[in-house]
XYZ file of C-alpha atoms in Angstrom:
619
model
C 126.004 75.490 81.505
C 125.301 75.393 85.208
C 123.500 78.387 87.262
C 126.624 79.410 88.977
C 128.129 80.266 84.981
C 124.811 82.061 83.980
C 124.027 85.890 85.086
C 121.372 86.950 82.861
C 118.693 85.953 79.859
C 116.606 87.733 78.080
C 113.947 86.102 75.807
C 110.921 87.308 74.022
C 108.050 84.696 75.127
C 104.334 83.837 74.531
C 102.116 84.125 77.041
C 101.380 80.766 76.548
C 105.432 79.842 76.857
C 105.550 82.370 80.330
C 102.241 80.622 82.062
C 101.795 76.659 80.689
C 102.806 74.491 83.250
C 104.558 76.801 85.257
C 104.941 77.729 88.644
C 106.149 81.367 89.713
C 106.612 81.891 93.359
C 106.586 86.185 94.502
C 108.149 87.103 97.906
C 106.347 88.015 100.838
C 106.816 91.607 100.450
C 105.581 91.837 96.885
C 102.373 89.812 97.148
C 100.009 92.582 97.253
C 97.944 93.119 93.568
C 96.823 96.342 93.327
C 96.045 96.644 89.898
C 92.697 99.266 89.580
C 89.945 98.910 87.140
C 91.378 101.538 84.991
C 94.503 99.646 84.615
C 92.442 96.411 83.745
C 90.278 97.753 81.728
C 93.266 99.353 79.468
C 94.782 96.102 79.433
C 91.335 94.774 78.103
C 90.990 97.895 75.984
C 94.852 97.281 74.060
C 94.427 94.213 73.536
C 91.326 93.326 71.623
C 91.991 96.891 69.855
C 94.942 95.210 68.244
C 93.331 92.029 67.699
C 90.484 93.721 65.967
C 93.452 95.402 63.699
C 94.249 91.926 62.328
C 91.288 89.826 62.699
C 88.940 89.549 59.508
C 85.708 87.141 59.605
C 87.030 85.445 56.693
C 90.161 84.119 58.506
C 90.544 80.516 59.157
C 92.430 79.556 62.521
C 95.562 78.630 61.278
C 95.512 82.215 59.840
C 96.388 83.260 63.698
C 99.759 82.127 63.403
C 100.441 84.613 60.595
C 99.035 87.810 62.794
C 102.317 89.379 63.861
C 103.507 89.590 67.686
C 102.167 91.907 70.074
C 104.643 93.377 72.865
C 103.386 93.628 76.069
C 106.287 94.562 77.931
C 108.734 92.563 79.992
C 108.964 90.135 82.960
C 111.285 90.109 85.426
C 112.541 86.776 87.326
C 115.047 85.759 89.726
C 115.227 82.112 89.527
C 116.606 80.293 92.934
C 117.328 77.156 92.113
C 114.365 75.391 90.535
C 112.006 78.075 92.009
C 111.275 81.407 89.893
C 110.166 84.244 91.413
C 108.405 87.234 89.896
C 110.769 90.649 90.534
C 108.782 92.789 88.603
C 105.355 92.177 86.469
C 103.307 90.335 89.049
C 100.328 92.575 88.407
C 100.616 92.472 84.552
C 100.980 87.648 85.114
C 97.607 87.833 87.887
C 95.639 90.286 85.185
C 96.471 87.559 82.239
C 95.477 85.278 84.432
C 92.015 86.410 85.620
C 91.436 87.525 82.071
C 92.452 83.570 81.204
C 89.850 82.595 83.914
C 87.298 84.422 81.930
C 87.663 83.464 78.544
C 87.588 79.816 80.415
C 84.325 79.933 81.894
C 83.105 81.972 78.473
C 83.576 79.252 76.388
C 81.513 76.856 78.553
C 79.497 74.849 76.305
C 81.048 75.805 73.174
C 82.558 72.958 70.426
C 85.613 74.672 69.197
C 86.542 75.481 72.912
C 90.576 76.655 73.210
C 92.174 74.937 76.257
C 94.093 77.634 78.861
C 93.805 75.580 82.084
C 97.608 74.850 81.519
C 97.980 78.256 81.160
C 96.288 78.900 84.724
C 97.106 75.581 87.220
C 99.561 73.040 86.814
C 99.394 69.596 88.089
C 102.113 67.558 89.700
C 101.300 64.415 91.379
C 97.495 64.839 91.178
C 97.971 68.057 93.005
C 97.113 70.876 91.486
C 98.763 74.775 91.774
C 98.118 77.776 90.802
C 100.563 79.447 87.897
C 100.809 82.619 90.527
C 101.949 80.523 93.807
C 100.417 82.753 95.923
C 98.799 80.849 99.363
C 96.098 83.383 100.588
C 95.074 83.777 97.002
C 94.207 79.984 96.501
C 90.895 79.662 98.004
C 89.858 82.627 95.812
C 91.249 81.856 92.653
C 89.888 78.057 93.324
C 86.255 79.521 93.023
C 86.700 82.271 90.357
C 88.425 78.750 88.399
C 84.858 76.605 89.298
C 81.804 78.847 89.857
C 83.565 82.249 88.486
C 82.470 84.009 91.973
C 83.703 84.540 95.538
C 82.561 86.070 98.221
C 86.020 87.053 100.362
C 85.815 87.048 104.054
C 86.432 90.031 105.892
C 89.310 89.497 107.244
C 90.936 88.298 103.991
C 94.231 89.838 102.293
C 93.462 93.245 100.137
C 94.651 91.116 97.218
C 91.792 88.820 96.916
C 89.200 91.676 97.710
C 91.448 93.035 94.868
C 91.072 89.900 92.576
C 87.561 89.486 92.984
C 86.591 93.300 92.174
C 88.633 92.928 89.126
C 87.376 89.525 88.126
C 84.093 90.566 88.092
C 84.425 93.730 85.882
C 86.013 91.457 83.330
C 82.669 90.633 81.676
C 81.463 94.169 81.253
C 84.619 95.464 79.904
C 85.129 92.227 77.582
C 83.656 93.369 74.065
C 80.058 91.771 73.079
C 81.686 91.583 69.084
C 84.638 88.856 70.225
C 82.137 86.346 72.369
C 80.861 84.656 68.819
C 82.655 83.082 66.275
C 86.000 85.721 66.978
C 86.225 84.445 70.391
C 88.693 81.060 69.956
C 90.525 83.291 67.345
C 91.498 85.609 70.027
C 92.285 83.312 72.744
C 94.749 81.631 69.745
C 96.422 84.744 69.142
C 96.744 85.834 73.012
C 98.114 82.514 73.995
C 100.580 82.418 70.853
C 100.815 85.555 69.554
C 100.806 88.144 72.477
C 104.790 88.345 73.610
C 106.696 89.528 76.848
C 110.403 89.369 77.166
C 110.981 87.508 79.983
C 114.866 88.797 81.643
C 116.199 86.302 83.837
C 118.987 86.160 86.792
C 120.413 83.496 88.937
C 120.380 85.654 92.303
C 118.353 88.163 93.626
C 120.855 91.185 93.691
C 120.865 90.756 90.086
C 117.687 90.733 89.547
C 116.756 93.740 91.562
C 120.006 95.396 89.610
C 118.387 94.797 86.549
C 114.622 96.242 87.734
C 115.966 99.117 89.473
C 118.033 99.852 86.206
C 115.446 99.238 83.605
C 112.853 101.551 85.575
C 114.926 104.329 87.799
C 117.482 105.181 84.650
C 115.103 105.310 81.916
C 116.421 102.040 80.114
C 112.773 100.713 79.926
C 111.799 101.869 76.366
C 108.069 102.364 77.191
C 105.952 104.077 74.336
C 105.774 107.574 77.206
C 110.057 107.175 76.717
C 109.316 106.859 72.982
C 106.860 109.880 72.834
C 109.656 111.839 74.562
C 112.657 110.779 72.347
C 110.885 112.165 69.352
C 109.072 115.761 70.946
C 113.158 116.125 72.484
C 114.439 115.229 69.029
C 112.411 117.685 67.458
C 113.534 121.061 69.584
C 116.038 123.563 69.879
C 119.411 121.501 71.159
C 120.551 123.476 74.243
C 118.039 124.342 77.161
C 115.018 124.112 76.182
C 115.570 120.382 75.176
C 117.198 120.338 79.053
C 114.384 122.269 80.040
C 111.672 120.097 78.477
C 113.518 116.442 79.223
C 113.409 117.785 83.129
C 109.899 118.655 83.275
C 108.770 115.591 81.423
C 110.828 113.527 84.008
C 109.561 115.349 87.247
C 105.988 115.140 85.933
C 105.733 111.874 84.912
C 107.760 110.824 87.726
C 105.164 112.370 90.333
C 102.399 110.889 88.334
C 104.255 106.975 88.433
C 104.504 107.352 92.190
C 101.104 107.291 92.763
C 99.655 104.455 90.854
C 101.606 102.087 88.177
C 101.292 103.616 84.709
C 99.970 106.323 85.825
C 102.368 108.413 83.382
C 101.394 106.677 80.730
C 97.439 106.781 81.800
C 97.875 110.413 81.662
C 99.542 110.488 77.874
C 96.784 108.683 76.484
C 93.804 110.571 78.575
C 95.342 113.921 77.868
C 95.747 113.197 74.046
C 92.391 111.669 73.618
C 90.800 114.401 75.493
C 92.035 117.375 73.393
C 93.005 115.668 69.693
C 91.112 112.787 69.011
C 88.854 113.254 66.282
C 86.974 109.402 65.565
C 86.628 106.487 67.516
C 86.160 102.710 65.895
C 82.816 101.778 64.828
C 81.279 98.859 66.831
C 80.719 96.518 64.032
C 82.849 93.577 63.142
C 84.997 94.871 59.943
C 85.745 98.020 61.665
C 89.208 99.740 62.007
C 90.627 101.934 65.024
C 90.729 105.242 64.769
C 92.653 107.973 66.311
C 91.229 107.423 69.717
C 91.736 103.544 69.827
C 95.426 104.617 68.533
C 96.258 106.683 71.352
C 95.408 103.910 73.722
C 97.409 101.470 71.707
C 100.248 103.348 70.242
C 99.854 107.010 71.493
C 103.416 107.905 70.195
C 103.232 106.016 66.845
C 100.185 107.806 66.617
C 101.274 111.053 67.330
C 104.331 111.001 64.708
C 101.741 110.700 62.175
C 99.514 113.531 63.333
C 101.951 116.241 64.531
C 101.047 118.564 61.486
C 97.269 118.273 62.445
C 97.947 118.875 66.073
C 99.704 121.876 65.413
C 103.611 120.148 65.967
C 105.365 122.287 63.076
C 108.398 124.091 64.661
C 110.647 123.789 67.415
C 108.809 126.016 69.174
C 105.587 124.342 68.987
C 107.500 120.749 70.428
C 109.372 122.724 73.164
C 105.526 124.379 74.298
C 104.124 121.068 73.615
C 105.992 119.896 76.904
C 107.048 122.902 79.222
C 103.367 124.421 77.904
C 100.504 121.993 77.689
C 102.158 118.606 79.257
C 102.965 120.800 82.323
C 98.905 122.283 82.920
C 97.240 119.085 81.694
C 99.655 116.655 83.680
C 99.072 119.032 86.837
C 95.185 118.820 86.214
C 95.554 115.057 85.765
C 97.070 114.904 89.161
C 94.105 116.783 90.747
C 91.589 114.332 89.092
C 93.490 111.320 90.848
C 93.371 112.977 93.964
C 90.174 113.842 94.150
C 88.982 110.171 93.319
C 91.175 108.065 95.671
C 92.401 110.726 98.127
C 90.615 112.367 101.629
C 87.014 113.156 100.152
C 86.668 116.722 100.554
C 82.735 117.107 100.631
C 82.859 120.560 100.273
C 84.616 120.500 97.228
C 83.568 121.212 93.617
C 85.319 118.161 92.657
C 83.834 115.658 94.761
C 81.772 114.468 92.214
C 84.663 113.073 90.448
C 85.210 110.938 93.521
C 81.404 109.637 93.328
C 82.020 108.895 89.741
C 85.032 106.656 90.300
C 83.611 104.948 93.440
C 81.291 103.880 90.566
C 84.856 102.589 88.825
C 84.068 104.728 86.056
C 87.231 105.383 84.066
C 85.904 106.931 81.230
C 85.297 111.060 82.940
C 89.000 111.591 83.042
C 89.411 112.245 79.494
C 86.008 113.806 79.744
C 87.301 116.243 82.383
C 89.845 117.148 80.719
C 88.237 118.059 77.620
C 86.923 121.174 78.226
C 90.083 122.966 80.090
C 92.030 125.694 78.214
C 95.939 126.157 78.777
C 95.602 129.401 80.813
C 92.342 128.948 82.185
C 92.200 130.060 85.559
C 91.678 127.862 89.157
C 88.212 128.856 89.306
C 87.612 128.154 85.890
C 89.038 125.027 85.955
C 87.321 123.606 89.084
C 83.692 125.289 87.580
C 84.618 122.978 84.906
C 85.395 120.264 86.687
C 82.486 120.304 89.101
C 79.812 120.470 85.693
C 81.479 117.660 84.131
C 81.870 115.912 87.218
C 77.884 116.550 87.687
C 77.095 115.634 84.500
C 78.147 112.067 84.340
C 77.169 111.940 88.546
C 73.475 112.110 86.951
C 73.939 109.961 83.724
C 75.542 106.929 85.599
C 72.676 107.601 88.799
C 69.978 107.654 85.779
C 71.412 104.469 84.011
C 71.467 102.603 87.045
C 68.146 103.470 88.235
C 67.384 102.198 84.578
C 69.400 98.524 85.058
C 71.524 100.042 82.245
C 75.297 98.965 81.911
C 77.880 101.429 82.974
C 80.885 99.629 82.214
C 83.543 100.717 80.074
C 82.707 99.182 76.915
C 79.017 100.220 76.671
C 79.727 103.359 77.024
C 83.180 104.412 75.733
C 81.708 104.835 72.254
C 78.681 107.538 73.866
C 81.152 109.121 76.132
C 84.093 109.875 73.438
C 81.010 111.576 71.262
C 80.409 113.947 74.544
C 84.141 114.381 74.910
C 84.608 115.692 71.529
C 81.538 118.047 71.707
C 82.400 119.913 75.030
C 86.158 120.463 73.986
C 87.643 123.403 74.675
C 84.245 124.763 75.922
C 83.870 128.086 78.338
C 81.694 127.237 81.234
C 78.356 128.798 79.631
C 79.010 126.841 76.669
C 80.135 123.703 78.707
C 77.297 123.500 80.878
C 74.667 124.507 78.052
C 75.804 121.341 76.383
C 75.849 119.598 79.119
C 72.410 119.967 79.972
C 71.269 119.673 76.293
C 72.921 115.963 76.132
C 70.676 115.098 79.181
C 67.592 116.552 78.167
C 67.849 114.349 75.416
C 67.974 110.856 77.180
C 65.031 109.033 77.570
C 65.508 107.159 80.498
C 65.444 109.010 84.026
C 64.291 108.437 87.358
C 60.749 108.589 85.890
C 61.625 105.588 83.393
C 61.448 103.070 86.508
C 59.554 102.675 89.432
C 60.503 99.477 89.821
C 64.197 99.230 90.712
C 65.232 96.695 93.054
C 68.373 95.484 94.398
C 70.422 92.131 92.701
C 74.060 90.391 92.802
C 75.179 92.805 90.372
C 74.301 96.199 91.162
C 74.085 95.743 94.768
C 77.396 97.903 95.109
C 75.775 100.279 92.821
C 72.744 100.677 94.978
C 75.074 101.043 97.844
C 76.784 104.379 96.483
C 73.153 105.859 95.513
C 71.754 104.981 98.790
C 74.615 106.365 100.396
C 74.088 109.755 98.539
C 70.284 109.942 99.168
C 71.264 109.406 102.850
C 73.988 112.199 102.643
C 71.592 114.476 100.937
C 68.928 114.527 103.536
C 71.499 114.924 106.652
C 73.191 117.567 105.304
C 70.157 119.052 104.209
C 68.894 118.708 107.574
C 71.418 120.468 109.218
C 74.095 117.072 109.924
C 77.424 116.590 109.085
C 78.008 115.019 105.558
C 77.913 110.972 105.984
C 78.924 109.919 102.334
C 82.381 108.656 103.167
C 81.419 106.954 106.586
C 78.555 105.508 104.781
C 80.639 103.508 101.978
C 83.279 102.479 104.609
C 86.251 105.044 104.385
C 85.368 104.769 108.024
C 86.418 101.932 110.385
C 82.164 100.879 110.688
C 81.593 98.555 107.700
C 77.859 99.235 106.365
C 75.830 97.133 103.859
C 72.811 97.245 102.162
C 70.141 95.368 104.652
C 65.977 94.957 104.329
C 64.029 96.259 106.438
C 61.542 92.652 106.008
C 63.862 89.798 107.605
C 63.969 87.390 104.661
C 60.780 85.151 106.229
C 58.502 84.754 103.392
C 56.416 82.984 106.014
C 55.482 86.333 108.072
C 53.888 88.056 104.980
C 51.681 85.417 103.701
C 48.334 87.583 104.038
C 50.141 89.508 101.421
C 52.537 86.411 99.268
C 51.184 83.204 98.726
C 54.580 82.299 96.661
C 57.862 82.702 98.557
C 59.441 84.457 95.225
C 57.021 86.768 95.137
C 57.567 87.951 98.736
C 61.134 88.109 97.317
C 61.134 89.881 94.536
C 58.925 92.576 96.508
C 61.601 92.729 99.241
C 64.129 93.414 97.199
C 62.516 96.484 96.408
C 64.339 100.252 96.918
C 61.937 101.371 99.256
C 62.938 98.108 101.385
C 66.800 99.607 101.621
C 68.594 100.883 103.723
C 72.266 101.541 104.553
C 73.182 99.897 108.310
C 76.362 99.128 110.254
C 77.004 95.305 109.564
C 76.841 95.118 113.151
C 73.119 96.139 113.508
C 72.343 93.427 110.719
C 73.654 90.892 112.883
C 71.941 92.186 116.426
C 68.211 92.962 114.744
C 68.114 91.777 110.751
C 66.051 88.576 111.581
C 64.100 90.352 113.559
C 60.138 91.158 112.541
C 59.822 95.558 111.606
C 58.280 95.698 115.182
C 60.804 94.271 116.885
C 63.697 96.624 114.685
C 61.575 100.156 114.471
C 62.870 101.168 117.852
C 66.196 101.090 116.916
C 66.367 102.323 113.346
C 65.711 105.974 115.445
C 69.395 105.616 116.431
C 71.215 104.707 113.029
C 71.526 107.577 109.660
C 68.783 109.395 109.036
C 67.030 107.825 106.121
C 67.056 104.759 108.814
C 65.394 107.168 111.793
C 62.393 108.271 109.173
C 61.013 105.353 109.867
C 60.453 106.179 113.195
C 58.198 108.644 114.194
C 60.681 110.564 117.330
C 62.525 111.778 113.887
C 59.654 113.878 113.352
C 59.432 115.689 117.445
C 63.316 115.336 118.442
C 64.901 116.609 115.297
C 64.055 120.662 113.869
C 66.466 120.250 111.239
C 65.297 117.367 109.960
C 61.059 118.932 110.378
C 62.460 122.087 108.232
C 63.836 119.939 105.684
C 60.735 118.542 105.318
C 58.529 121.044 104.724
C 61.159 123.184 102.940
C 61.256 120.372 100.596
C 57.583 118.786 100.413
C 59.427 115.336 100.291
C 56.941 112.832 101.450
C 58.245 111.491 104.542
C 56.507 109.770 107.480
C 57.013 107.325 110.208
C 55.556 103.477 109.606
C 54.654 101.559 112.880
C 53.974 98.564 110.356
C 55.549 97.996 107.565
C 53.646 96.599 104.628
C 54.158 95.484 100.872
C 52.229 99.103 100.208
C 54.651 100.807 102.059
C 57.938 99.781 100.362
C 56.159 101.119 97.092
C 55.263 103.755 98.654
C 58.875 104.465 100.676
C 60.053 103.803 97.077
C 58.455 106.524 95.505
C 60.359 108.895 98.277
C 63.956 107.172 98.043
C 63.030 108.668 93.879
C 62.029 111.966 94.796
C 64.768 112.460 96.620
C 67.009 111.612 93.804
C 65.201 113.893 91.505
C 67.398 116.374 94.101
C 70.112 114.886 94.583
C 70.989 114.383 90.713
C 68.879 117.608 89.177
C 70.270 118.532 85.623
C 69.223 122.058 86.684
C 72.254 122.405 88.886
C 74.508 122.534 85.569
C 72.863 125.778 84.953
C 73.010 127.002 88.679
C 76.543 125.889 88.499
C 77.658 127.494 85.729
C 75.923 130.931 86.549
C 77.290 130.935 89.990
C 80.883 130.194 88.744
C 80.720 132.893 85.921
């Protein structure tokens, strides 16, 4: 049958069957990937969740082949000619494919290594291409493919900056239990097991017919359409079903606009933070629980539970939407504003924006937890700001500590905290609070040692950043938090103070690693325009002193004008007793010593103390 006699297909692939050997082509208009670590990391999250349902240590490969299919949604293409090109599920194809490029470069050195480069290149006439045909994305996804790092220039496309974040969050959200003897076992069943339903046309109107159907006129069964059929199903025929099926529409709608899957995001946070009751054990033979459930199958899930929830009569369904799904959704909404919106640095929930410039997914279900339907504006923002403080100082601890932040280290911790502050008023809340961090171990007094590396220099950025906010402010300045991690048209990096010439500090180093190691000390920081890098960084300290006085503040303490030109800055000081002074040398002594103030100032900056202020002030 030739092209002009076919309209449409629709087939249920592998992943392996969508990606080996093929070549997909995406118009210029839809190249961007804009895929967050939250949606990643749920991607990460469902799959290996499932796996983990139907993997046993005992199973022998070929045993893979028996593990039913796993959905993953559908693929839209418009095929011109002998060229397809991706309508709809580009985001969902680059994901597989970095997550492909991972599990490639994890199984270096392995014997029972499972072959995806098929999956991720083909090669035609000793030329090889990438699945995704994508040209500004080749030089990037060449070096994640060989080294498994890239360093993007700065003028290149938002997508690779895009890819590369991504890629490299892959290997803290991948679980430790499926790198052993599980991990060819899971690559089987993702390249032969895993399914999309891949709809074809043979012109483009068709296929944009067929996307704008499936996703403007509900046609998509997704499991948030599923969810609704059944809670609809289950009330009073009449208006309040009308009544319900609009809200859920306008809500969810609102929520989609913003960020893809954001509706469904919201589902699963919202029913993890107020019903789930376990979460699966980390150990091999464990099975999900409720909380793995909802991210999986929240509306399988809830048909189960609806008796435990409280779903018993019409009534309760009908509140269950126009009620609950309503306030939560609405405080869901905030909480994605205040993390990717204007930073409001006056607001009580700008600490939910600090939390996710760490990419830390896991305090939206955490600040949910605590609300009440009813609870007031100021109660809900009191709530929001303790919550939002309280995992502001465990990440800032934990990185101070070289601890891992990342999803799956601390999913298991955080769903423990979620389920303990539940429902909480904001005495209660911020008692608890403070209780859970009086218990850890490991605070800024744990380390005086930290120093910067390749992976936690962005980490390092965002705590320098608020040690240099909380001293300008402090001192009587406007805040500099956003300007400082580039929401601002200045780009600023971490930079030494010591130029990297090992050779200059020899009455101190004998071996160059040594001189190394000591320079990459905190107390050697700072946050600078890239610009001012590139005038002064080789320069020797006496060479850049004179013109650190003109840069942020932390910069300007270094020079001793900070402490005659600047009363706000002198009051600070002694209101404070931080240890500041001006160096006219700069030594190996000194960066210790500049070290110990960069931690007593974030003894201020992230005080558990302020739960308690907090919560008194908001009562």
């Amino acid at each position: 049958m030739g092209d002009t006699d076919r309209s449409i297909d629709g087939v249920a692939k592998t992943v392996a069957e969508v990606l080996e050997k093929k070549k997909y082509s995406i118009d210029y208009y839809q190249r961007e990937y804009k895929w967050e670590a939250k949606q990643l990391t749920e991607l990460i999250n469902d799959l290996t969740t499932k796996f983990f349902n139907l993997y046993e240590p005992e199973h022998a490969r070929k045993d893979v082949g028996k593990y039913p299919g796993y959905y993953l949604g559908s693929i839209i293409i418009s095929q011109k000619g002998s060229q397809p090109f991706i309508v709809d599920g580009q985001q969902r194809l680059t994901s597989l494919t970095l997550l492909l490029t991972y599990l490639r470069r994890l199984q270096h050195g392995r014997s029972d290594v499972v072959d995806v480069d098929q999956l991720i290149f083909s090669e035609k006439f000793g030329e090889k291409s990438f699945n995704l045909d994508v040209p500004d994305r080749v030089g990037c996804m060449e070096a994640l493919f060989e080294r498994g790092e890239y360093e993007p220039p700065t003028d290149a496309a938002e997508s690779v900056h895009t890819l590369v974040a991504r890629y490299g969050e892959l290997d803290s959200v991948f679980p430790d239990e499926l790198r052993g003897k599980a991990l060819p076992f899971f690559i089987d069943w993702l390249k032969d097991r895993v399914q999309l339903v891949q709809i074809t046309a043979y012109t483009d109107d068709d296929a944009y017919a067929i996307f704008e159907t499936m996703n403007d006129r509900g046609l998509k069964l997704t499991p948030a359409d599923m969810l609704k059929g059944y809670l609809l199903s289950n009330m009073e025929d009449g208006k309040p079903r009308i009544e319900a099926n609009d809200l859920w529409r306008s809500r969810l709608r609102v929520l989609n606009e913003r960020a893809d899957d954001a509706g469904s995001d919201f589902l699963k946070t919202w029913l993890r933070s107020q019903y789930s009751t376990k979460i699966r054990q980390r150990k091999r033979d464990a099975r999900p629980e409720d909380w793995d459930r909802i991210g999986t199958e929240f509306h399988r899930w809830l048909r189960g539970d609806h008796e435990r929830i409280g779903l018993l009569t019409r009534d309760d369904f009908y509140h269950f939407v126009v009620r609950d799904l309503e306030f939560f959704s609405r405080q869901y909404e905030r909480i994605l504003d205040a993390a990717d919106g204007p930073f409001d640095a006056e607001s009580p929930l700008r600490f939910i924006r600090y939390n996710a410039d760490h990419r830390f997914t896991l305090q939206d279900q955490m600040l949910l937890a605590p609300l009440r339907v009813g609870d007031c504006q100021a109660t809900i923002d009191c709530k929001f700001e303790l919550v939002g403080r309280f995992v502001d100082i465990l990440l800032a601890w934990r990185i101070w500590n070289f601890r891992a932040t990342d999803y799956s280290t601390m999913q298991y911790a955080m769903f423990n905290i979620m389920r303990d502050i539940r429902g909480r008023t904001v005495p209660e809340l911020a008692t608890a609070l403070h209780t859970h961090l009086q218990n850890i171990g490991e605070t800024f007094d744990s380390n005086d040692d930290l120093y910067v590396h390749q992976q936690n220099r962005g980490q390092l950025h965002k705590i320098l950043a608020r040690i240099t906010d909380y001293i300008t402010v402090a001192s009587g300045g406007a805040p500099v938090y956003a300007e400082l991690t580039n929401a601002g048209k200045v780009r600023y990096e971490v930079e030494h103070i010591w130029a990297n010439h090992a050779e200059r500090h020899t009455d101190e180093f004998t071996h160059e690693v040594d001189f190394k190691r000591h320079r990459n000390r905190i107390g050697d920081l700072l946050l600078l325009p890239k610009a001012f890098n590139a005038s002064y960084g080789d320069d020797p300290y006496d060479k850049k002193h004179p013109h650190y006085f003109k840069q942020n503040l932390l910069a300007a303490s270094l020079h001793p004008l900070s402490y005659d030109k600047n009363p706000g800055f002198i009051q600070f000081i002694k209101a404070s007793g931080l240890p500041f002074k001006a160096y006219e040398q700069f030594k190996g002594a000194d960066i210790v010593e500049r070290g110990r103030l960069y931690r007593e100032i974030a003894k201020k900056v992230w005080n558990p103390d302020d739960l308690l202020t907090v919560a008194r002030e908001g009562s």
